[in-house]
Short mmCIF file of N, CA and C in Angstrom, two decimals:
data_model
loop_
_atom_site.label_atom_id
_atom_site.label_comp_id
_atom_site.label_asym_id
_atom_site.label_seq_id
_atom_site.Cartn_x
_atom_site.Cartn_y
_atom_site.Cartn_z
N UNK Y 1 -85.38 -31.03 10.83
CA UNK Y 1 -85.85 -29.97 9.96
C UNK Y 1 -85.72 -28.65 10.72
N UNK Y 2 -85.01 -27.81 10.11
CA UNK Y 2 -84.86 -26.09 10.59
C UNK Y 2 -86.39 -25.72 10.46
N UNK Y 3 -86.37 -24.30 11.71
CA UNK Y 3 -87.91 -23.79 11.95
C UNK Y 3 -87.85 -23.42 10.25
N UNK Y 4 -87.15 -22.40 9.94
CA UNK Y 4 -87.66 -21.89 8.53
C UNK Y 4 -88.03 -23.25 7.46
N UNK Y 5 -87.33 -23.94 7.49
CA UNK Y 5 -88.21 -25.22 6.67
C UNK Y 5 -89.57 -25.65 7.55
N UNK Y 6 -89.48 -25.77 8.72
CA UNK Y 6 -90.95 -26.03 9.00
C UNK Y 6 -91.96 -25.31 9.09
N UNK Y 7 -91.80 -23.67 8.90
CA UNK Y 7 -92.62 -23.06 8.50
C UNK Y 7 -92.62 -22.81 6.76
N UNK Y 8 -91.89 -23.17 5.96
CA UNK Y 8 -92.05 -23.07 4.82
C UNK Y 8 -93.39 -24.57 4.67
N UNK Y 9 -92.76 -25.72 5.13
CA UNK Y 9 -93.61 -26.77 4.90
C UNK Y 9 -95.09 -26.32 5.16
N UNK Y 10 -95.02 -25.76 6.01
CA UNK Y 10 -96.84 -25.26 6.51
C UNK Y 10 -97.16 -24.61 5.93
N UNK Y 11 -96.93 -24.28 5.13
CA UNK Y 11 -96.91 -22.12 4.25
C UNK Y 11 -97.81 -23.32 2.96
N UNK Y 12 -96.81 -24.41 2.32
CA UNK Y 12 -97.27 -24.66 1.20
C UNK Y 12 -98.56 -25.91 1.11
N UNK Y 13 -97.98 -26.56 2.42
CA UNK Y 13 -99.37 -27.78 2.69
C UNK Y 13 -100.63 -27.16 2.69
N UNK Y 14 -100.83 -25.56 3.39
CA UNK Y 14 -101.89 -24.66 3.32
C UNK Y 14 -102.32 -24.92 2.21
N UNK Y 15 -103.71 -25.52 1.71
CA UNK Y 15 -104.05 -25.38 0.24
C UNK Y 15 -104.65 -23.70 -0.27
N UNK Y 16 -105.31 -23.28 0.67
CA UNK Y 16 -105.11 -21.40 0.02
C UNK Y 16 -104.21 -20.87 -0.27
N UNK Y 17 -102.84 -20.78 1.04
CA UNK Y 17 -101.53 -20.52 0.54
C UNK Y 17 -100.98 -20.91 -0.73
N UNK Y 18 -101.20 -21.84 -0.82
CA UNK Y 18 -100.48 -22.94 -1.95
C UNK Y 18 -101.08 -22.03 -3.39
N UNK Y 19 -102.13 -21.92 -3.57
CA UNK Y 19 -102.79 -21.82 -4.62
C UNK Y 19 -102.73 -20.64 -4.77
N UNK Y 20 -102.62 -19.40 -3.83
CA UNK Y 20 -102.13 -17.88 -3.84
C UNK Y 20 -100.50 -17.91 -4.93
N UNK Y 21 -100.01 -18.98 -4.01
CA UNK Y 21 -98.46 -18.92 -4.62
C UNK Y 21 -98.52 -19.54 -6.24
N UNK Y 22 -99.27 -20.96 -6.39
CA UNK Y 22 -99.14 -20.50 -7.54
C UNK Y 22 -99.92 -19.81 -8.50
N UNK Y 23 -101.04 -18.95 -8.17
CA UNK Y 23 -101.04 -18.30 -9.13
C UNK Y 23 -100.43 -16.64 -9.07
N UNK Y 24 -99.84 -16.66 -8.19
CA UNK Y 24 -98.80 -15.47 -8.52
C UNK Y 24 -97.46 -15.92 -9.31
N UNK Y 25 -96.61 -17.11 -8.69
CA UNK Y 25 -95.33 -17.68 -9.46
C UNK Y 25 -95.68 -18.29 -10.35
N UNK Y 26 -96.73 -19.02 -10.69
CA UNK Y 26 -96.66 -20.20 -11.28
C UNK Y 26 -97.77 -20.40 -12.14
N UNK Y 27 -98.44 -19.38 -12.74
CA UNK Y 27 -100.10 -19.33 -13.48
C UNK Y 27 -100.29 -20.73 -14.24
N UNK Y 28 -99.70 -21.33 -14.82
CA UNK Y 28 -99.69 -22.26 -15.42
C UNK Y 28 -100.00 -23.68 -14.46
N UNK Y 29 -99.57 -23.72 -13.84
CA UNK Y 29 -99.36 -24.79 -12.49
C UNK Y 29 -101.01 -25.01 -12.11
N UNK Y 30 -101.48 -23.35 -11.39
CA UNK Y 30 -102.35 -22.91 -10.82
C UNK Y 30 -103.60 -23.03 -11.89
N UNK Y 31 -103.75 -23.33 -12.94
CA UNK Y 31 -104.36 -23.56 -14.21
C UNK Y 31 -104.58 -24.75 -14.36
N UNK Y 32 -103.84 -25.55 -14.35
CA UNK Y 32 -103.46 -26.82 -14.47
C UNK Y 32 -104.37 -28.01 -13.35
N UNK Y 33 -104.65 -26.71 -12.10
CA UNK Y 33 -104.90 -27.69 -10.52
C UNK Y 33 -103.93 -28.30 -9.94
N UNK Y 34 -102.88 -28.09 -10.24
CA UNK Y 34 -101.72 -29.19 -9.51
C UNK Y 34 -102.16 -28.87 -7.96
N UNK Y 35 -101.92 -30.13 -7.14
CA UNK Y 35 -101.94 -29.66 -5.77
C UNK Y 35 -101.00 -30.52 -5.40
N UNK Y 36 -100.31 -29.84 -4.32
CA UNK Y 36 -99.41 -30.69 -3.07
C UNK Y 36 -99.81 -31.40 -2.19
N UNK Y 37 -100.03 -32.58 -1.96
CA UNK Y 37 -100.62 -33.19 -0.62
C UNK Y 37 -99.52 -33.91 -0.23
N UNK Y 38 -98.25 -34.11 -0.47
CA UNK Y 38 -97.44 -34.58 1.01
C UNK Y 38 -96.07 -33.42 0.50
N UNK Y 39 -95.80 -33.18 1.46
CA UNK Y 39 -94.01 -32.67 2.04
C UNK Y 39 -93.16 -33.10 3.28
N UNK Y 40 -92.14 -34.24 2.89
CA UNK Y 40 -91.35 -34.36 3.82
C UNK Y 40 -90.01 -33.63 3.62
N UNK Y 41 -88.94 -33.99 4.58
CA UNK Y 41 -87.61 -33.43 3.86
C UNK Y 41 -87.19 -34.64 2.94
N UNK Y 42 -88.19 -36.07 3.17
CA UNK Y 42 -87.26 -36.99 2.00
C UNK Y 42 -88.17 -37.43 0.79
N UNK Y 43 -89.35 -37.35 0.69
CA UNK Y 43 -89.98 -37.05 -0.39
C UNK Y 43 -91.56 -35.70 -0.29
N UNK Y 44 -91.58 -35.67 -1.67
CA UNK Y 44 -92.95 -35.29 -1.92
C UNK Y 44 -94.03 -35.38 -3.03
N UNK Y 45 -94.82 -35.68 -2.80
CA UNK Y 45 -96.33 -35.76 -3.79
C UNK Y 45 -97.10 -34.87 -3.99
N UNK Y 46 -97.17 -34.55 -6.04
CA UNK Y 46 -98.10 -33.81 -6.43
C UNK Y 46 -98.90 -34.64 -7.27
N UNK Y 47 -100.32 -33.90 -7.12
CA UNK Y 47 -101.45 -34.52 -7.89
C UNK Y 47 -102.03 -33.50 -9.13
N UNK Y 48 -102.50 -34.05 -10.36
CA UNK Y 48 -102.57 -33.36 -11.40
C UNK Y 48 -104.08 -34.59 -12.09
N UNK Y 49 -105.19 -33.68 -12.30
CA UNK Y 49 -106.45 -34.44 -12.67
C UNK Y 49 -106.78 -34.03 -14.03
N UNK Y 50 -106.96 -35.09 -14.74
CA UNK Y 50 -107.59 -35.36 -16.41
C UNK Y 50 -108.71 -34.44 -16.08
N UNK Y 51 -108.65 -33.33 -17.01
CA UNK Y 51 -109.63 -32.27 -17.36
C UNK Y 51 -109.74 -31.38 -18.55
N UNK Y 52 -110.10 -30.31 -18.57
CA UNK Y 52 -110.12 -29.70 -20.16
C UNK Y 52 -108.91 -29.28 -20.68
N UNK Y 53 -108.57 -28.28 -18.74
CA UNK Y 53 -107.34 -27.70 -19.26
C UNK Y 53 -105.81 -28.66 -19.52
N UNK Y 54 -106.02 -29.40 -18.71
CA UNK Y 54 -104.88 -30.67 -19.09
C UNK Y 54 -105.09 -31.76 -19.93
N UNK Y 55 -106.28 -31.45 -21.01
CA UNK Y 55 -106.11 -33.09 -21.93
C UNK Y 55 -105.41 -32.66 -23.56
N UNK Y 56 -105.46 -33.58 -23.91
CA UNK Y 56 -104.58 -33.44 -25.07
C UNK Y 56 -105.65 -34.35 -26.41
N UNK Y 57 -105.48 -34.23 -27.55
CA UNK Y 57 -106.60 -35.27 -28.24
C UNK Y 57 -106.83 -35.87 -27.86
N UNK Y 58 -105.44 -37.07 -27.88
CA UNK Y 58 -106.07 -38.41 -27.31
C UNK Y 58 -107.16 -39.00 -26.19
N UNK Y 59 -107.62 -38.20 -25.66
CA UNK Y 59 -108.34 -38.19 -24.35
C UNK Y 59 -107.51 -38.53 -22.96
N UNK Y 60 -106.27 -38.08 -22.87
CA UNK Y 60 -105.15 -38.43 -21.82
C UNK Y 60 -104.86 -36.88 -21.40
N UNK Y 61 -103.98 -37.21 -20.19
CA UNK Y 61 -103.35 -35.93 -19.60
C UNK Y 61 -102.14 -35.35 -20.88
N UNK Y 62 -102.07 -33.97 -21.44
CA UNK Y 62 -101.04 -33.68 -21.87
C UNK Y 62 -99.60 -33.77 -21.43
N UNK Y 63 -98.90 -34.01 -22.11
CA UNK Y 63 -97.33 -34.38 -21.34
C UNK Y 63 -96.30 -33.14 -20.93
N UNK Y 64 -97.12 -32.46 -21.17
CA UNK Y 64 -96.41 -31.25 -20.70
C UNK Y 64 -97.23 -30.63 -19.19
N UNK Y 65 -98.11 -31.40 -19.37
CA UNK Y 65 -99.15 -31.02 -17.87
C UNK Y 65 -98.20 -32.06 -16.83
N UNK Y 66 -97.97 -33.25 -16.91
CA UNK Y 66 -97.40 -34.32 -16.58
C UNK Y 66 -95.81 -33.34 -16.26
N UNK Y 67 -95.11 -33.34 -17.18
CA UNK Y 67 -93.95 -32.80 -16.67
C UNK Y 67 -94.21 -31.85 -15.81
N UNK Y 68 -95.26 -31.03 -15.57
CA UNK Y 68 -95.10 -29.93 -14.75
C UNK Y 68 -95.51 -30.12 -13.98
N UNK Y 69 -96.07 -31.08 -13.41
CA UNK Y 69 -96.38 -31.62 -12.23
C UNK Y 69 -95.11 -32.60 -11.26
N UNK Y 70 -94.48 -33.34 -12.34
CA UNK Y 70 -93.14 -33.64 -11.89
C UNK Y 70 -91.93 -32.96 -11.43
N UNK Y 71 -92.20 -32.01 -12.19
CA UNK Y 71 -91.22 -31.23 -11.49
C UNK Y 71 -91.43 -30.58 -10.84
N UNK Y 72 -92.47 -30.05 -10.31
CA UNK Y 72 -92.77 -29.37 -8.80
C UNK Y 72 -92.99 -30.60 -7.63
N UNK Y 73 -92.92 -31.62 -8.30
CA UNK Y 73 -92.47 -32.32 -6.84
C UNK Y 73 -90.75 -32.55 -6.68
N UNK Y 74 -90.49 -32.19 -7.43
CA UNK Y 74 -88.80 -32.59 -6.97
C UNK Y 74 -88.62 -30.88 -6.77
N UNK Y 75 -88.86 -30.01 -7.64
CA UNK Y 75 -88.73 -28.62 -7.12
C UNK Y 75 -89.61 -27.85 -5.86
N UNK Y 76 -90.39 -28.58 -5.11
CA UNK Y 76 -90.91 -27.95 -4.00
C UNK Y 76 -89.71 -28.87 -3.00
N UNK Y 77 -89.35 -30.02 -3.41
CA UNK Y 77 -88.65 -30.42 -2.24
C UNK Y 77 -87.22 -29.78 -2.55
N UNK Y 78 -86.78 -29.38 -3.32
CA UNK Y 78 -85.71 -28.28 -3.67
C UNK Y 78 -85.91 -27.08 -2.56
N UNK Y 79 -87.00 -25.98 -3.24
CA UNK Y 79 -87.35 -25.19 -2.34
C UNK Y 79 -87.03 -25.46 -0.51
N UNK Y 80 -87.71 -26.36 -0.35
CA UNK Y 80 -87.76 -26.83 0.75
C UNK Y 80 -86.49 -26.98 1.85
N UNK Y 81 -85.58 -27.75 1.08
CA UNK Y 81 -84.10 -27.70 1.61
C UNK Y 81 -83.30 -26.42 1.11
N UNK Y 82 -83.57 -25.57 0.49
CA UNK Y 82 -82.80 -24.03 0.41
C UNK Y 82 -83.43 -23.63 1.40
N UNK Y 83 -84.51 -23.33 2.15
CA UNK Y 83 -85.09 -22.69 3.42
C UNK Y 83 -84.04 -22.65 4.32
N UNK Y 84 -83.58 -21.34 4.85
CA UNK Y 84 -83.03 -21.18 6.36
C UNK Y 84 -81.19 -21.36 5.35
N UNK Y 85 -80.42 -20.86 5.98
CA UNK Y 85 -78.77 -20.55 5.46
C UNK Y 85 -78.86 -19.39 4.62
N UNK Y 86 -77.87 -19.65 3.70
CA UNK Y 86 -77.59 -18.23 3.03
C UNK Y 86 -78.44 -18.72 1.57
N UNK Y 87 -78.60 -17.90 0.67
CA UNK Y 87 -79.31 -18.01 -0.67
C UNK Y 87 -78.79 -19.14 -2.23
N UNK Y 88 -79.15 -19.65 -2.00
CA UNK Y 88 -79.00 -20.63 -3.24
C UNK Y 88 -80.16 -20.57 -4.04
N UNK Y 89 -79.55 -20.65 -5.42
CA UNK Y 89 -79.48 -20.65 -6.90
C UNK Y 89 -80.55 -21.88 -7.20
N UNK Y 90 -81.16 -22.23 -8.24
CA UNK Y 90 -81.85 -23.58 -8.51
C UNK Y 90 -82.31 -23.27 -9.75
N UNK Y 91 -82.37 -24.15 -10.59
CA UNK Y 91 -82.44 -24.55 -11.83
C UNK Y 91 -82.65 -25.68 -12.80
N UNK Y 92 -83.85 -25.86 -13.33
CA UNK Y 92 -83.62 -27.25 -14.09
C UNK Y 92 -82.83 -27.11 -15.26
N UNK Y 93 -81.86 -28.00 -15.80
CA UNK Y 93 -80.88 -28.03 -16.43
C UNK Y 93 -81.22 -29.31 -17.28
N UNK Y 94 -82.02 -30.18 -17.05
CA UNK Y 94 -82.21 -31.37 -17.61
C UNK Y 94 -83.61 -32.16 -17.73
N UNK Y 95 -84.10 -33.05 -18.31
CA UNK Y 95 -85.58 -33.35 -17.99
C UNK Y 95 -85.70 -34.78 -19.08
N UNK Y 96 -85.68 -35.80 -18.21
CA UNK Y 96 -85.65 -36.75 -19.27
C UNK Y 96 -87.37 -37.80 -18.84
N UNK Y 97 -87.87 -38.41 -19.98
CA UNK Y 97 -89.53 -39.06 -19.26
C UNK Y 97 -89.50 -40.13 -19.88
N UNK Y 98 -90.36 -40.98 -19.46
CA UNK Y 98 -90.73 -42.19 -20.13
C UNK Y 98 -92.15 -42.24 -19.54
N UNK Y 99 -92.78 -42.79 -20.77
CA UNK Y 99 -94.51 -42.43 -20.52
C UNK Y 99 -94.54 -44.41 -20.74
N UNK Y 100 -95.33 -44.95 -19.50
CA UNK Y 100 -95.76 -46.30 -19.56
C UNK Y 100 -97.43 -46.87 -20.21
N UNK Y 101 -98.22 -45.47 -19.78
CA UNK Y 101 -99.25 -45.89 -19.48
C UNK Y 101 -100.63 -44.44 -19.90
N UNK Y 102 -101.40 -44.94 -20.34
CA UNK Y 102 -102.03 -43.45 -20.82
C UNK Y 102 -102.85 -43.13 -19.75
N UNK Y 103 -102.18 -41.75 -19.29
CA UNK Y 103 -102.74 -40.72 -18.22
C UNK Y 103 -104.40 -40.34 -18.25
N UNK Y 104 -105.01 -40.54 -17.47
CA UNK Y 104 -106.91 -40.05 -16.85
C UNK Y 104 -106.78 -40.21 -15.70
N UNK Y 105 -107.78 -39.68 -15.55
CA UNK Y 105 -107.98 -39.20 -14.41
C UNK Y 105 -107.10 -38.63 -13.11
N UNK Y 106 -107.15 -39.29 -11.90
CA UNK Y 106 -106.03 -39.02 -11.13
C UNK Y 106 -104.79 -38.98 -10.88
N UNK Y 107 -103.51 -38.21 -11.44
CA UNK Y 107 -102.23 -38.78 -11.37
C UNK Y 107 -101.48 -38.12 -9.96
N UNK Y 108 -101.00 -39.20 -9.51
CA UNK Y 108 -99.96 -38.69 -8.61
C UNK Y 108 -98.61 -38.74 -8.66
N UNK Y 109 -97.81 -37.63 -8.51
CA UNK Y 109 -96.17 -37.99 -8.98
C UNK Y 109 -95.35 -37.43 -7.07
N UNK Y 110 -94.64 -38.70 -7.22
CA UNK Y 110 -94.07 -38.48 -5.95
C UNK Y 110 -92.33 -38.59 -6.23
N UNK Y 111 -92.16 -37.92 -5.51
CA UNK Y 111 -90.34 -37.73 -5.64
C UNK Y 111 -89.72 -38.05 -4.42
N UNK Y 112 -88.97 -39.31 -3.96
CA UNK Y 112 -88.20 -39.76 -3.34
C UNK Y 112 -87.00 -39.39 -2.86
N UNK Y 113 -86.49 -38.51 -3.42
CA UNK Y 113 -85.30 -37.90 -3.78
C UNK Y 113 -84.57 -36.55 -2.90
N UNK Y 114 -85.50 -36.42 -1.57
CA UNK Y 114 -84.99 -35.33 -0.96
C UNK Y 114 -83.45 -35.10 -0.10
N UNK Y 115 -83.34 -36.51 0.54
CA UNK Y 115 -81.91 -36.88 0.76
C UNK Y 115 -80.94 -36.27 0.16
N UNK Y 116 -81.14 -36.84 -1.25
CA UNK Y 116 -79.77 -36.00 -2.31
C UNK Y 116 -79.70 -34.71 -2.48
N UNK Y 117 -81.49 -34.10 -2.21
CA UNK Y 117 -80.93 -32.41 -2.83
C UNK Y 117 -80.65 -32.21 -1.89
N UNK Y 118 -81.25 -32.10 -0.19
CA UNK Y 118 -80.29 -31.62 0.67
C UNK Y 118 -78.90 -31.65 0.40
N UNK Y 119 -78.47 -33.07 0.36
CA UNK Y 119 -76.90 -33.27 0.28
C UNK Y 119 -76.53 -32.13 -0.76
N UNK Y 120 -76.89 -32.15 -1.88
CA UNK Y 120 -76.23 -31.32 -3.19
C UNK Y 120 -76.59 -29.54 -2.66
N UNK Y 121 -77.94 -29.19 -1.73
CA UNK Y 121 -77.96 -27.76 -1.67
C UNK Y 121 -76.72 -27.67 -0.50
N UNK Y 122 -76.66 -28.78 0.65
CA UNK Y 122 -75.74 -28.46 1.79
C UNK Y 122 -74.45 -28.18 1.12
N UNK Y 123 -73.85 -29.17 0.21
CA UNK Y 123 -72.12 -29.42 -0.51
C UNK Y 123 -71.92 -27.67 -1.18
N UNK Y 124 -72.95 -27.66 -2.14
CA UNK Y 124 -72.81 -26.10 -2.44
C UNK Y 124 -72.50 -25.01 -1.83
N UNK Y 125 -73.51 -24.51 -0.70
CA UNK Y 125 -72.99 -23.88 0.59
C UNK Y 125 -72.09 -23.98 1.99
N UNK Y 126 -71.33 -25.62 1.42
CA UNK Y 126 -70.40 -25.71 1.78
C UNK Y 126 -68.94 -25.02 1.41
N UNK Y 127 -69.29 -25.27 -0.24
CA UNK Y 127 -67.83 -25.38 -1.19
C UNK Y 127 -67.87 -24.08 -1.55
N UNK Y 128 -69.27 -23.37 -1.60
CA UNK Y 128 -69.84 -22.51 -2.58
C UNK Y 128 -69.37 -22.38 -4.29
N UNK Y 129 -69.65 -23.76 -4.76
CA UNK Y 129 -69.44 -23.95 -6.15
C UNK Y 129 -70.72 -24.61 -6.38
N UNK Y 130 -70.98 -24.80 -7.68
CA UNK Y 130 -72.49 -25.16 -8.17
C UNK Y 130 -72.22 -27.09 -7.73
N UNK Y 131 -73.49 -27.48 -7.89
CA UNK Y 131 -73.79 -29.08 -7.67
C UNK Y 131 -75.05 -29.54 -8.44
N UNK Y 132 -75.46 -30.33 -9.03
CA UNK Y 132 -76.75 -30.83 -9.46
C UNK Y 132 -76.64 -32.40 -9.63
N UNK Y 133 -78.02 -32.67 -9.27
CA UNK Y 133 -79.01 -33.48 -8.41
C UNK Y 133 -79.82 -34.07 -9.39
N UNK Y 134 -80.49 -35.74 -9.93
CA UNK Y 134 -81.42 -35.96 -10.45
C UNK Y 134 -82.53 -36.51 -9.39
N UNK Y 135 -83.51 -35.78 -9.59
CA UNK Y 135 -84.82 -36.02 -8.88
C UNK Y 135 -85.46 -36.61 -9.71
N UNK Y 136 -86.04 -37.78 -9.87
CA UNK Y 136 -86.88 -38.74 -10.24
C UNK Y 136 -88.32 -38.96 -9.43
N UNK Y 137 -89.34 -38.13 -10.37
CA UNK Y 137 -90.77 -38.27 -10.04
C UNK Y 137 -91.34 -39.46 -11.00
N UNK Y 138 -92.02 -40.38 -9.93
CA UNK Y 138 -92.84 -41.05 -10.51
C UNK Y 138 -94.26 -40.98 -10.43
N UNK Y 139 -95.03 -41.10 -11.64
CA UNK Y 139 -96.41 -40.73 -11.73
C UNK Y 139 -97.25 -41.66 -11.78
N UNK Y 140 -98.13 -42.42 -10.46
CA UNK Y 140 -99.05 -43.20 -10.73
C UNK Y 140 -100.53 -42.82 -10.90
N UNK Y 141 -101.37 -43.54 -11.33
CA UNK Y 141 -102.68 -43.58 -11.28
C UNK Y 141 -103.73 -43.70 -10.01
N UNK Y 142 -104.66 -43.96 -10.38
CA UNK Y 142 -105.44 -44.36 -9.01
C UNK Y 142 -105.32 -45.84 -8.85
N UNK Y 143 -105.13 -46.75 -9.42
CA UNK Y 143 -105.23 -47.83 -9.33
C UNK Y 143 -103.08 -48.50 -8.76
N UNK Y 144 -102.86 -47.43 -8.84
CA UNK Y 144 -101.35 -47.66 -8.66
C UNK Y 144 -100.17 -47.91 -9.66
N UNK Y 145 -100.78 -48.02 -10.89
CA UNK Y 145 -100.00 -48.30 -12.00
C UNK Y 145 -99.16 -47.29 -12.59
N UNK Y 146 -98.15 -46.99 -12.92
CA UNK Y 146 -96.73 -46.67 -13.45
C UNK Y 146 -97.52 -45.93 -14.42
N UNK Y 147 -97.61 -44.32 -14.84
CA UNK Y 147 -97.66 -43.83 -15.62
C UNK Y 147 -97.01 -43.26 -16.45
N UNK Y 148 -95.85 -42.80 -15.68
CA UNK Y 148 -94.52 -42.27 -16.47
C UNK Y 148 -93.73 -41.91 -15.05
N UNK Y 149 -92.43 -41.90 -15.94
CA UNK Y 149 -91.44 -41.34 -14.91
C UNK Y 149 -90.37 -40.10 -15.40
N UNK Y 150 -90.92 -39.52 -14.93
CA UNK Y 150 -89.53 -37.85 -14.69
C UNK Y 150 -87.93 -37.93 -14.01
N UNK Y 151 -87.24 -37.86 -15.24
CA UNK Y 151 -85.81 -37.07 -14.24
C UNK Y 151 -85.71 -35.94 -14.41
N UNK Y 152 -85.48 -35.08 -13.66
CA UNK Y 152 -85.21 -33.31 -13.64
C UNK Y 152 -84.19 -33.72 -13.01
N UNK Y 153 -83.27 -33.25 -14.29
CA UNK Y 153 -81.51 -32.49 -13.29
C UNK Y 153 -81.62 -31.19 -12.81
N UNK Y 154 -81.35 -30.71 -11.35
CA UNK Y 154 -81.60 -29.64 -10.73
C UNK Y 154 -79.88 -29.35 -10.49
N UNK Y 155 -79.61 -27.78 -10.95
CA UNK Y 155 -78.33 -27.33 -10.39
C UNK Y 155 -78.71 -26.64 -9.48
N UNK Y 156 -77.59 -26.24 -8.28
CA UNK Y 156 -77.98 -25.75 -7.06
C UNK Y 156 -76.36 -25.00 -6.92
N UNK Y 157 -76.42 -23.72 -6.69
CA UNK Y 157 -75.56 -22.52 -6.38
C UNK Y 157 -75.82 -21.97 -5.49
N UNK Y 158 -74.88 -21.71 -3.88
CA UNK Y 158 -74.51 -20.81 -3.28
C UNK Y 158 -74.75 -19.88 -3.52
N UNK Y 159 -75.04 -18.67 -3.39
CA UNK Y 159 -74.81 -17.29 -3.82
C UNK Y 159 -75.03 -16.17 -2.54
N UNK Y 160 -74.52 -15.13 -3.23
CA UNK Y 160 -74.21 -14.13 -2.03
C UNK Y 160 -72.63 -14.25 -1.40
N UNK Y 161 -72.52 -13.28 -0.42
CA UNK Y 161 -70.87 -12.81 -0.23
C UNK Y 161 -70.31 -13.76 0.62
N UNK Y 162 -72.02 -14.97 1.43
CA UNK Y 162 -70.90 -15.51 1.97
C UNK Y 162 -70.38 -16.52 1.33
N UNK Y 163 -71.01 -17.51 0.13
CA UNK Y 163 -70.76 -18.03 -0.92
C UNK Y 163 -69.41 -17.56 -1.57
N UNK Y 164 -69.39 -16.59 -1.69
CA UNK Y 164 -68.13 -16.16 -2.49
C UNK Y 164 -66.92 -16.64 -1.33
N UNK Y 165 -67.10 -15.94 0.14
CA UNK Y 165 -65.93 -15.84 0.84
C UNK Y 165 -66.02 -17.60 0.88
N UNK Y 166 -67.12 -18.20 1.23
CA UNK Y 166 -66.54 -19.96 1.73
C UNK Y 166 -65.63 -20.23 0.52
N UNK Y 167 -66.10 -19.97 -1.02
CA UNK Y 167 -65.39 -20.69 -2.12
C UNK Y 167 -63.66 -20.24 -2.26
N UNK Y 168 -63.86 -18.85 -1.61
CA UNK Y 168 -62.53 -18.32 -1.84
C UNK Y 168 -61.70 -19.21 -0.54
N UNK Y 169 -62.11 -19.25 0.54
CA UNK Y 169 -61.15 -19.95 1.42
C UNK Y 169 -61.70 -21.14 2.12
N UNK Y 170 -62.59 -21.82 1.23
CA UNK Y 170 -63.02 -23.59 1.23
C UNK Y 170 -62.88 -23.86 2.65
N UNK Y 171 -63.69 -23.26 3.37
CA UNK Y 171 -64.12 -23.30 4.80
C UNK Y 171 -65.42 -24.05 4.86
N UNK Y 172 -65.42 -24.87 6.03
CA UNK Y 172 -67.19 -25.07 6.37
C UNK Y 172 -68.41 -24.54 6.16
N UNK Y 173 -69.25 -24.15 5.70
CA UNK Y 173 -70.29 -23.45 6.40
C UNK Y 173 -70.26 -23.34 7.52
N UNK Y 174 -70.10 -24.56 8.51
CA UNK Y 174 -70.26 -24.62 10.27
C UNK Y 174 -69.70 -23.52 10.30
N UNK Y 175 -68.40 -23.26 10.07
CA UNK Y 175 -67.57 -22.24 10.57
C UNK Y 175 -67.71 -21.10 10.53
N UNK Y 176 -68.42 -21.02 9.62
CA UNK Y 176 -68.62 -19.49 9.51
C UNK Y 176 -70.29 -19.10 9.62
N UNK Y 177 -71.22 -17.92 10.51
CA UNK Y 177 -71.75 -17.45 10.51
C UNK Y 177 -72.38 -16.67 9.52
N UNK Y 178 -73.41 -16.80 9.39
CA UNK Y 178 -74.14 -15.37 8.45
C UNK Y 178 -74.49 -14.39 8.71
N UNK Y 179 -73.84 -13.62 8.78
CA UNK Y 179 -74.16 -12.07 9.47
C UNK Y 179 -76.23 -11.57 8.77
N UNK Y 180 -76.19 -11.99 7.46
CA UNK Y 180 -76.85 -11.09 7.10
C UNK Y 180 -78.32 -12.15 7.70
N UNK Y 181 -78.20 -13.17 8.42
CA UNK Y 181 -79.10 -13.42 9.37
C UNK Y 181 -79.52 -13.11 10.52
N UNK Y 182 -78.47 -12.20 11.24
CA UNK Y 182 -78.72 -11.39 12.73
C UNK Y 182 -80.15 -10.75 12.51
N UNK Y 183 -80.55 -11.10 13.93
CA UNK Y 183 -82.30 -10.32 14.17
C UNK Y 183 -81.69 -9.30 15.04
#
């Protein structure tokens, strides 16, 4: 893990930090209670609790509380691997669920999936052409049982001049330096 990813990881495990950020980016999130309690570079886990602001009639978590909790675990581990190189792009493009089990109380959704976005943010700022990635969050209970499962297709773009120059002459990243990183 690069320092800038390991100080990003610390920035968001901070639960004050965390909760600054989302309720400046993310009011909805930050509304919601989502919290982060794990970040690796190969997975991560968010937690989302049966309450006023997240229930729905039925007396269950709303499924739109659920998706948004899924996808900030595959999109913080996104975040996570754009840290440190030149600037890449990110985007959900896709979002497919299957609900097993009716959501209370504690849900946790963990995303396995960090391997690939590295691979798909590295190939991008390799090629500097777009790439996307399905991150699959799964959401259990307290008892461990299968609540639903999330795919978020994430696209991931290069961007900036040096993006442009790798795509124009399909060079390494290795090879080439980022100027606009000099201290």
């Amino acid at each position: 893990m690069s320092p800038a990813q390991e100080t990003f990881r610390r920035q968001v495990l901070h639960p004050l930090k965390l909760r600054l950020y989302l309720l400046r980016r993310l009011p909805l999130a930050w509304l919601a209670g989502l919290r982060l309690v794990a970040l690796t570079p190969e997975a991560a886990s968010v937690t989302i609790r049966y309450k006023y602001l997240t229930q729905n009639p039925f007396r269950s978590i709303y499924f739109a509380a659920l998706a948004m909790a899924a996808e900030l675990a595959s999109g913080i581990q996104a975040m996570l691997h754009t840290q440190g190189g030149g600037p890449v792009a990110m985007l959900v493009v896709g979002l497919q669920a299957e609900f097993t089990k009716k959501a209370v109380g504690l849900i946790t959704f963990t995303c396995p999936d960090g391997a690939a976005i590295a691979a798909a943010v590295a190939d991008s700022r390799a090629t500097g052409e777009g790439r996307t990635v399905v991150g699959t969050s799964t959401g259990r209970d307290a008892a461990g049982d299968v609540v639903a499962v999330f795919r978020v297709t994430w696209s991931f773009k290069a961007k900036g001049v040096v993006a442009m120059l790798l795509s124009a002459a399909k060079v390494s990243v290795f090879a080439v330096e980022n100027p606009f990183n000099a201290k």
